[in-house]
Amino acid sequence: MNSMDSIPDPTVVQKCLGLLNLENYRDPFMDHKAHKLFSGHVITMAVEGMLMKHECLWDLSENLRSKEEFQDLLHLESIHESSINRKLQKLPTGLLQETAYRIFNQIDQSLKHQPGFENLGKLAPVDSSQFSLPSKAGEWAYATRQNNGVKLHLCLVVADEETYYPGKTVFSTTGVDDKEVATELIIDQDVTYIYDRGYISYPLYSDLIKRKLKFVARVKANSKLTIVSKNKIGDEPNIVLDAEVQVKHPKTDEMISFRLVEFLDEESKKYRVVTNRRDLTASEIAEIYRQRWKIELFFKWIKQYLKLVRFYSFAKEAVWNQLWLGMIAYGLCELVKIHTNSDKSVWRILQTLRHYWGDPWDDFMKAMFRKPSKTSKGRRKKGKPGRPRKHPKKMKTIQIIHQ
C-alpha cells in the first residue's frame, strides 16, 4: 500500500515523492544499525533535491529542516549534511537501478497501447553523454590529462513528439568506447534503433538483422558499400539515393545486405544511413534518423533542468548513485504527466511542480488544467497607409554617454 493513501489531503511534495514508495525503506544490510537516517530517506531527499535544483548537500539538509510537509513525509525533522554524504556513498546502486527501471516499466506499461509515430512506430535512438569530474577528486575516472569523467550510455524510447523515456541505461568512465556497450542497450521491444556515426559497426548491424531487430544507422561518406541495385525515387526532393547495398563482415567475410538511403537536410547537408527497414519510403527513413535528435534533447534536459552536471559528492559510488537518481527524477516527471493525463511538456510539468511543491495537490491539479485567461491574440499592428517603402530606412549613428 502506498504511503500516500493514508494522507487525506497530501501536498505536491508528498504526492509526487510518494510515487517512489521508498520514504520509509530500510535496507536490511546497510540500515540494520541505523537509528535515524535510512536508505529510503536519502533516496527521497536526493530525488527531491534534483527536482528542486538543490545544488549541494547543505541544501538538502537545510531544505528538510525548513519544510514541515517534507518532515511529515520522511518522519524526520533534521539531519546533518555529513550524514547524508556518508549514506549517499553507501547506498546500494542495485536498489537505485531497480527503482529506476520500475518507474520506466510503469511508463512503458502506460504507453504500451500507443502505436508511436504513424507508419514508423516507436523509435529508440542510442547515444552517450559525458559528465566531467574534477582533476583530483575524479582521478578514479581518469581518461586524459584534461578529461576525467563518466558516461551515460542510453537507449531512449521515443513514443511520440513529446513523450520519451529511458529504455536501457549503462554507466561507464569516459575511457569506454560507445561501441563496447552497444549490445547492452538493446531492449526487448518492437522499436527501430537509431545509431549515429559513433556506433558504426557492421558486426552490430549483422547481429541486429539476424535477431530481426529494426535499425537505422548513419555511416561515413567514404564507407565502402557495394551497390547491388538502385530503388526508384518517387516525388521525394530531399532524397539523393535509395539503393540495396552489401558490405563484407570484417571477421567472417560473409556479405551483409541492407538498404542505403542518402538524403539532404534543410541546409543541404548530405546524410547516409543504412537500414533493414524496407517497408518505408526513403523519406520516412530520413525522418526516423531526424528523430535521433530526441536523445540530445533528453541529455540537455537532465543536465539543464535537473542540474545533473553538479554532483553532491565526487566519490565513485556517489557519482554512480546520483546518475541513477537523475534517471529516477526524470521518470517521476513522466509519471506525473501520465497520472494527470496532461498534454503539457515534461518541462512545463516540472516548472508547475516547483511552483506548487509545498501546496495541496488539488491546487497543483487546478493549475495544470487552468484555462488561459486571455483569449485574444493580442494587439495587432496596423499597416501604415501609402505605398510600401522601396528603399531601406536610413539610420543615423546614435551617441549615448551613460554616467
Short mmCIF file of C-alpha atoms in Angstrom, two decimals:
data_model
loop_
_atom_site.label_atom_id
_atom_site.label_comp_id
_atom_site.label_asym_id
_atom_site.label_seq_id
_atom_site.Cartn_x
_atom_site.Cartn_y
_atom_site.Cartn_z
CA MET A 1 0.00 0.00 0.00
CA ASN A 2 1.37 3.38 -0.99
CA SER A 3 2.03 5.68 1.95
CA MET A 4 0.07 8.40 0.17
CA ASP A 5 -3.19 6.54 0.77
CA SER A 6 -3.01 7.41 4.47
CA ILE A 7 -2.64 11.16 3.85
CA PRO A 8 -6.12 12.73 3.41
CA ASP A 9 -5.00 15.99 1.78
CA PRO A 10 -1.44 15.48 0.52
CA THR A 11 0.81 18.25 -0.66
CA VAL A 12 2.51 18.10 -4.04
CA VAL A 13 5.83 17.03 -2.49
CA GLN A 14 4.10 14.24 -0.56
CA LYS A 15 2.05 13.05 -3.54
CA CYS A 16 4.90 13.19 -6.04
CA LEU A 17 7.63 11.60 -3.91
CA GLY A 18 5.08 9.10 -2.59
CA LEU A 19 5.16 7.55 -6.08
CA LEU A 20 8.63 6.25 -5.18
CA ASN A 21 7.21 4.48 -2.12
CA LEU A 22 10.69 4.49 -0.57
CA GLU A 23 10.45 7.17 2.12
CA ASN A 24 10.34 4.51 4.87
CA TYR A 25 12.55 1.94 3.15
CA ARG A 26 15.27 0.33 5.30
CA ASP A 27 17.98 -1.71 3.61
CA PRO A 28 18.31 -4.98 5.56
CA PHE A 29 22.11 -4.87 5.41
CA MET A 30 23.09 -1.20 5.37
CA ASP A 31 20.43 0.08 7.78
CA HIS A 32 20.36 -2.69 10.36
CA LYS A 33 22.24 -0.49 12.88
CA ALA A 34 20.87 2.86 11.74
CA HIS A 35 18.68 4.74 14.22
CA LYS A 36 17.75 7.92 12.32
CA LEU A 37 18.77 8.14 8.65
CA PHE A 38 17.72 5.23 6.43
CA SER A 39 18.36 4.47 2.77
CA GLY A 40 14.83 5.49 1.78
CA HIS A 41 15.34 8.88 3.44
CA VAL A 42 18.47 9.66 1.41
CA ILE A 43 16.96 8.49 -1.88
CA THR A 44 13.85 10.59 -1.36
CA MET A 45 15.85 13.63 -0.22
CA ALA A 46 18.25 13.40 -3.17
CA VAL A 47 15.49 12.99 -5.77
CA GLU A 48 13.62 15.91 -4.22
CA GLY A 49 16.84 17.91 -4.31
CA MET A 50 17.31 17.29 -8.03
CA LEU A 51 13.71 18.17 -8.83
CA MET A 52 14.06 21.40 -6.86
CA LYS A 53 17.61 22.14 -8.10
CA HIS A 54 19.30 21.96 -4.69
CA GLU A 55 22.97 22.20 -5.58
CA CYS A 56 24.78 20.78 -2.54
CA LEU A 57 24.33 18.53 0.49
CA TRP A 58 23.84 21.53 2.77
CA ASP A 59 20.82 22.47 0.64
CA LEU A 60 19.35 19.00 1.20
CA SER A 61 19.86 19.26 4.94
CA GLU A 62 18.50 22.81 5.27
CA ASN A 63 15.54 22.06 3.00
CA LEU A 64 14.44 19.24 5.30
CA ARG A 65 14.83 21.47 8.35
CA SER A 66 12.69 24.20 6.81
CA LYS A 67 9.86 22.16 5.23
CA GLU A 68 7.33 20.72 7.67
CA GLU A 69 5.46 18.76 4.97
CA PHE A 70 8.73 17.10 3.94
CA GLN A 71 9.44 16.20 7.57
CA ASP A 72 5.98 14.63 7.79
CA LEU A 73 6.67 12.51 4.71
CA LEU A 74 10.02 11.21 6.00
CA HIS A 75 9.16 11.20 9.72
CA LEU A 76 12.46 13.00 10.13
CA GLU A 77 12.96 16.56 11.39
CA SER A 78 16.64 17.18 10.61
CA ILE A 79 19.88 15.54 9.57
CA HIS A 80 23.42 16.86 9.11
CA GLU A 81 24.89 17.09 5.61
CA SER A 82 27.84 14.87 6.56
CA SER A 83 25.44 12.05 7.44
CA ILE A 84 23.73 12.45 4.05
CA ASN A 85 27.12 12.32 2.33
CA ARG A 86 28.14 9.08 4.04
CA LYS A 87 24.81 7.44 3.30
CA LEU A 88 24.81 8.60 -0.33
CA GLN A 89 28.16 6.86 -0.91
CA LYS A 90 26.97 3.63 0.70
CA LEU A 91 23.58 3.39 -1.00
CA PRO A 92 23.23 0.07 -2.84
CA THR A 93 23.44 1.03 -6.51
CA GLY A 94 21.37 -2.03 -7.38
CA LEU A 95 18.44 -0.60 -5.40
CA LEU A 96 18.57 2.66 -7.36
CA GLN A 97 18.83 0.79 -10.64
CA GLU A 98 15.87 -1.38 -9.69
CA THR A 99 13.85 1.69 -8.69
CA ALA A 100 14.66 3.48 -11.95
CA TYR A 101 13.64 0.50 -14.09
CA ARG A 102 10.49 0.01 -12.03
CA ILE A 103 9.49 3.58 -12.91
CA PHE A 104 10.45 3.14 -16.57
CA ASN A 105 8.40 -0.04 -16.71
CA GLN A 106 5.37 1.80 -15.28
CA ILE A 107 5.76 4.43 -18.00
CA ASP A 108 6.16 1.75 -20.65
CA GLN A 109 3.10 -0.17 -19.48
CA SER A 110 1.04 3.03 -19.56
CA LEU A 111 2.10 3.68 -23.16
CA LYS A 112 2.19 0.10 -24.49
CA HIS A 113 -1.00 0.58 -26.50
CA GLN A 114 0.31 3.79 -28.05
CA PRO A 115 1.32 2.96 -31.64
CA GLY A 116 4.12 5.52 -31.89
CA PHE A 117 4.77 7.62 -34.97
CA GLU A 118 2.46 6.99 -37.91
CA ASN A 119 3.94 4.25 -40.13
CA LEU A 120 7.26 4.47 -38.27
CA GLY A 121 6.22 3.01 -34.91
CA LYS A 122 8.18 3.61 -31.72
CA LEU A 123 11.79 4.68 -32.09
CA ALA A 124 14.87 4.08 -29.94
CA PRO A 125 17.86 6.38 -30.52
CA VAL A 126 21.09 5.20 -28.90
CA ASP A 127 23.87 7.55 -27.81
CA SER A 128 26.01 8.65 -24.87
CA SER A 129 26.76 11.85 -22.98
CA GLN A 130 29.73 12.78 -20.81
CA PHE A 131 29.84 14.28 -17.32
CA SER A 132 33.10 15.91 -16.28
CA LEU A 133 34.76 15.37 -12.90
CA PRO A 134 37.49 17.41 -11.15
CA SER A 135 41.13 16.56 -11.88
CA LYS A 136 41.94 15.39 -8.35
CA ALA A 137 38.63 14.13 -6.94
CA GLY A 138 37.88 12.46 -10.26
CA GLU A 139 41.15 10.55 -10.66
CA TRP A 140 39.25 7.28 -10.29
CA ALA A 141 37.67 8.11 -13.71
CA TYR A 142 40.88 9.29 -15.41
CA ALA A 143 40.81 9.37 -19.21
CA THR A 144 43.32 12.02 -20.30
CA ARG A 145 45.19 14.87 -18.64
CA GLN A 146 42.35 17.22 -19.49
CA ASN A 147 39.48 14.80 -19.08
CA ASN A 148 38.22 12.91 -16.05
CA GLY A 149 34.62 11.88 -16.28
CA VAL A 150 31.83 9.39 -16.67
CA LYS A 151 29.43 8.50 -19.48
CA LEU A 152 25.73 7.87 -19.61
CA HIS A 153 25.06 5.33 -22.39
CA LEU A 154 21.37 5.35 -23.21
CA CYS A 155 18.71 3.73 -25.34
CA LEU A 156 15.81 6.19 -25.33
CA VAL A 157 12.29 5.04 -26.18
CA VAL A 158 10.52 7.73 -28.22
CA ALA A 159 6.76 7.16 -28.14
CA ASP A 160 5.77 10.43 -29.84
CA GLU A 161 6.95 14.00 -30.30
CA GLU A 162 6.50 14.87 -26.62
CA THR A 163 6.96 11.53 -24.84
CA TYR A 164 10.29 9.77 -24.44
CA TYR A 165 11.90 7.90 -21.58
CA PRO A 166 14.97 5.73 -20.90
CA GLY A 167 14.61 2.15 -22.05
CA LYS A 168 18.06 0.88 -21.10
CA THR A 169 20.94 2.64 -19.34
CA VAL A 170 24.62 1.83 -18.83
CA PHE A 171 27.14 4.00 -16.98
CA SER A 172 30.89 3.93 -17.58
CA THR A 173 34.01 6.03 -17.36
CA THR A 174 34.74 8.18 -20.42
CA GLY A 175 37.51 5.79 -21.48
CA VAL A 176 34.91 3.22 -22.58
CA ASP A 177 34.08 3.37 -26.30
CA ASP A 178 30.40 3.63 -27.20
CA LYS A 179 30.55 0.53 -29.40
CA GLU A 180 31.73 -1.59 -26.46
CA VAL A 181 28.34 -1.30 -24.74
CA ALA A 182 26.08 -1.06 -27.82
CA THR A 183 24.73 -4.60 -27.43
CA GLU A 184 23.96 -3.92 -23.75
CA LEU A 185 21.49 -1.21 -24.83
CA ILE A 186 19.23 -3.48 -26.86
CA ILE A 187 15.77 -3.70 -25.32
CA ASP A 188 13.10 -6.30 -25.87
CA GLN A 189 10.64 -4.05 -27.68
CA ASP A 190 9.23 -3.54 -31.14
CA VAL A 191 11.21 -0.39 -31.84
CA THR A 192 13.56 0.91 -34.51
CA TYR A 193 17.05 1.59 -33.15
CA ILE A 194 18.78 4.75 -34.37
CA TYR A 195 22.57 4.98 -34.34
CA ASP A 196 24.90 7.88 -35.07
CA ARG A 197 28.39 7.53 -36.57
CA GLY A 198 29.87 6.76 -33.15
CA TYR A 199 28.28 3.32 -33.43
CA ILE A 200 29.48 2.31 -36.89
CA SER A 201 29.87 -1.44 -36.51
CA TYR A 202 28.92 -3.86 -39.26
CA PRO A 203 29.06 -6.83 -36.86
CA LEU A 204 26.45 -4.98 -34.75
CA TYR A 205 24.24 -4.40 -37.79
CA SER A 206 24.61 -8.04 -38.81
CA ASP A 207 23.58 -9.16 -35.33
CA LEU A 208 20.52 -6.91 -35.40
CA ILE A 209 19.49 -8.30 -38.78
CA LYS A 210 19.84 -11.90 -37.56
CA ARG A 211 17.77 -11.08 -34.49
CA LYS A 212 15.14 -9.40 -36.71
CA LEU A 213 15.56 -6.10 -34.88
CA LYS A 214 14.93 -2.94 -36.90
CA PHE A 215 17.54 -0.19 -37.12
CA VAL A 216 18.64 2.95 -38.96
CA ALA A 217 22.34 3.80 -38.67
CA ARG A 218 24.38 6.63 -40.08
CA VAL A 219 27.58 5.70 -41.93
CA LYS A 220 30.51 7.76 -43.17
CA ALA A 221 30.63 9.39 -46.59
CA ASN A 222 33.57 7.20 -47.59
CA SER A 223 32.11 3.91 -46.35
CA LYS A 224 32.92 1.18 -48.86
CA LEU A 225 29.48 -0.15 -49.70
CA THR A 226 28.85 -2.12 -52.87
CA ILE A 227 25.67 -1.03 -54.64
CA VAL A 228 23.71 -4.08 -55.83
CA SER A 229 20.68 -2.24 -57.19
CA LYS A 230 19.04 1.16 -57.04
CA ASN A 231 15.47 1.71 -55.96
CA LYS A 232 13.24 4.12 -57.80
CA ILE A 233 12.94 7.52 -56.10
CA GLY A 234 9.45 8.95 -56.24
CA ASP A 235 8.39 12.52 -55.54
CA GLU A 236 10.92 12.94 -52.75
CA PRO A 237 13.08 16.01 -53.49
CA ASN A 238 15.30 15.56 -50.42
CA ILE A 239 16.33 12.01 -51.38
CA VAL A 240 19.63 11.63 -53.26
CA LEU A 241 19.92 7.83 -53.38
CA ASP A 242 17.88 4.78 -52.39
CA ALA A 243 19.73 1.52 -53.04
CA GLU A 244 20.36 -2.05 -51.96
CA VAL A 245 23.98 -2.48 -50.86
CA GLN A 246 26.36 -5.07 -49.45
CA VAL A 247 29.45 -4.98 -47.26
CA LYS A 248 31.81 -7.73 -46.10
CA HIS A 249 31.74 -8.73 -42.43
CA PRO A 250 35.23 -7.87 -41.10
CA LYS A 251 35.57 -11.13 -39.13
CA THR A 252 33.64 -13.79 -41.02
CA ASP A 253 33.88 -12.42 -44.60
CA GLU A 254 30.16 -13.06 -45.06
CA MET A 255 28.27 -10.44 -47.06
CA ILE A 256 25.85 -8.24 -45.13
CA SER A 257 22.95 -6.83 -47.13
CA PHE A 258 20.89 -3.77 -46.23
CA ARG A 259 19.31 -0.67 -47.68
CA LEU A 260 21.21 2.59 -48.16
CA VAL A 261 19.42 5.96 -48.17
CA GLU A 262 21.16 9.25 -48.86
CA PHE A 263 19.21 12.44 -48.13
CA LEU A 264 19.68 16.18 -47.66
CA ASP A 265 18.59 18.17 -44.63
CA GLU A 266 17.17 21.71 -44.67
CA GLU A 267 20.67 23.14 -45.07
CA SER A 268 21.52 20.77 -47.94
CA LYS A 269 23.88 18.71 -45.78
CA LYS A 270 24.08 15.11 -47.00
CA TYR A 271 23.44 12.14 -44.70
CA ARG A 272 23.98 8.45 -45.46
CA VAL A 273 22.11 5.83 -43.45
CA VAL A 274 21.80 2.08 -43.73
CA THR A 275 18.73 0.18 -42.55
CA ASN A 276 16.90 -3.12 -42.72
CA ARG A 277 13.52 -1.41 -42.96
CA ARG A 278 12.25 -1.92 -46.47
CA ASP A 279 8.62 -1.29 -45.59
CA LEU A 280 9.02 2.50 -45.60
CA THR A 281 9.69 5.19 -48.17
CA ALA A 282 13.13 6.79 -48.31
CA SER A 283 11.68 10.00 -46.83
CA GLU A 284 10.31 8.04 -43.88
CA ILE A 285 13.76 6.52 -43.30
CA ALA A 286 15.18 10.06 -43.31
CA GLU A 287 12.51 11.12 -40.81
CA ILE A 288 13.47 8.27 -38.47
CA TYR A 289 17.06 9.47 -38.40
CA ARG A 290 15.94 13.04 -37.74
CA GLN A 291 14.20 11.79 -34.60
CA ARG A 292 17.63 10.86 -33.22
CA TRP A 293 17.73 14.46 -32.03
CA LYS A 294 15.35 13.49 -29.22
CA ILE A 295 18.15 11.81 -27.30
CA GLU A 296 20.22 15.00 -27.50
CA LEU A 297 17.24 16.89 -26.07
CA PHE A 298 17.00 14.35 -23.25
CA PHE A 299 20.67 14.79 -22.30
CA LYS A 300 20.25 18.55 -22.39
CA TRP A 301 17.08 18.26 -20.28
CA ILE A 302 18.62 16.33 -17.39
CA LYS A 303 21.75 18.45 -17.37
CA GLN A 304 20.00 21.80 -17.57
CA TYR A 305 16.78 21.26 -15.62
CA LEU A 306 17.96 18.69 -13.05
CA LYS A 307 21.46 20.19 -12.76
CA LEU A 308 22.98 16.75 -13.29
CA VAL A 309 26.30 18.42 -14.05
CA ARG A 310 26.69 19.20 -10.31
CA PHE A 311 27.46 16.17 -8.17
CA TYR A 312 26.77 16.14 -4.42
CA SER A 313 29.93 14.06 -3.97
CA PHE A 314 32.75 13.03 -6.32
CA ALA A 315 33.34 9.65 -4.68
CA LYS A 316 32.92 6.81 -7.17
CA GLU A 317 29.80 5.19 -5.74
CA ALA A 318 28.21 8.57 -5.02
CA VAL A 319 28.61 9.61 -8.68
CA TRP A 320 27.09 6.37 -9.99
CA ASN A 321 24.24 6.72 -7.49
CA GLN A 322 23.48 10.34 -8.41
CA LEU A 323 23.28 9.44 -12.10
CA TRP A 324 20.65 6.83 -11.24
CA LEU A 325 18.88 9.37 -9.02
CA GLY A 326 18.71 11.71 -12.02
CA MET A 327 17.05 8.98 -14.09
CA ILE A 328 14.56 8.45 -11.27
CA ALA A 329 13.80 12.18 -11.04
CA TYR A 330 13.09 12.38 -14.76
CA GLY A 331 10.94 9.25 -14.59
CA LEU A 332 8.84 10.82 -11.82
CA CYS A 333 8.06 13.80 -14.05
CA GLU A 334 6.88 11.44 -16.79
CA LEU A 335 4.76 9.52 -14.27
CA VAL A 336 3.12 12.75 -13.09
CA LYS A 337 2.32 13.58 -16.71
CA ILE A 338 0.72 10.16 -17.19
CA HIS A 339 -1.19 10.15 -13.88
CA THR A 340 -2.62 13.62 -14.50
CA ASN A 341 -3.48 12.90 -18.17
CA SER A 342 -1.79 16.16 -19.07
CA ASP A 343 -0.78 17.16 -22.58
CA LYS A 344 1.82 19.59 -21.25
CA SER A 345 5.52 19.00 -21.84
CA VAL A 346 7.59 17.36 -19.10
CA TRP A 347 9.47 20.64 -18.63
CA ARG A 348 6.22 22.56 -18.10
CA ILE A 349 5.10 19.92 -15.61
CA LEU A 350 8.38 20.24 -13.69
CA GLN A 351 8.02 24.03 -13.64
CA THR A 352 4.50 23.72 -12.24
CA LEU A 353 5.66 21.18 -9.65
CA ARG A 354 8.29 23.64 -8.45
CA HIS A 355 5.77 26.46 -8.08
CA TYR A 356 3.28 24.32 -6.10
CA TRP A 357 5.73 21.96 -4.34
CA GLY A 358 4.53 22.71 -0.81
CA ASP A 359 0.88 23.37 -1.71
CA PRO A 360 -2.09 20.96 -1.71
CA TRP A 361 -2.20 18.55 -4.65
CA ASP A 362 -5.61 19.89 -5.64
CA ASP A 363 -4.09 23.34 -6.19
CA PHE A 364 -1.47 21.81 -8.45
CA MET A 365 -4.15 20.00 -10.47
CA LYS A 366 -6.15 23.21 -10.88
CA ALA A 367 -3.04 24.97 -12.15
CA MET A 368 -2.31 22.14 -14.58
CA PHE A 369 -5.74 22.39 -16.18
CA ARG A 370 -6.42 26.09 -15.76
CA LYS A 371 -7.83 27.62 -18.91
CA PRO A 372 -5.94 30.58 -20.34
CA SER A 373 -7.46 33.80 -19.08
CA LYS A 374 -6.50 35.67 -22.24
CA THR A 375 -8.34 34.53 -25.34
CA SER A 376 -7.33 37.26 -27.78
CA LYS A 377 -4.19 37.08 -29.91
CA GLY A 378 -3.02 40.44 -28.61
CA ARG A 379 -2.94 43.81 -30.26
CA ARG A 380 -2.25 43.53 -33.94
CA LYS A 381 -0.14 46.10 -35.69
CA LYS A 382 -1.86 48.00 -38.46
CA GLY A 383 -0.01 48.69 -41.62
CA LYS A 384 0.78 52.30 -42.40
CA PRO A 385 -1.17 53.86 -45.27
CA GLY A 386 0.55 54.59 -48.52
CA ARG A 387 2.82 52.68 -50.83
CA PRO A 388 5.39 50.26 -49.37
CA ARG A 389 8.93 51.56 -48.89
CA LYS A 390 11.15 50.80 -51.87
CA HIS A 391 14.44 51.67 -50.24
CA PRO A 392 15.71 50.63 -46.78
CA LYS A 393 15.23 53.10 -43.98
CA LYS A 394 18.36 55.23 -43.40
CA MET A 395 19.65 55.19 -39.84
CA LYS A 396 21.85 57.78 -38.13
CA THR A 397 24.55 56.98 -35.60
CA ILE A 398 23.22 57.24 -32.05
CA GLN A 399 25.70 58.55 -29.47
CA ILE A 400 24.87 57.98 -25.77
CA ILE A 401 27.17 58.54 -22.80
CA HIS A 402 25.84 56.91 -19.63
CA GLN A 403 27.40 58.06 -16.33
#
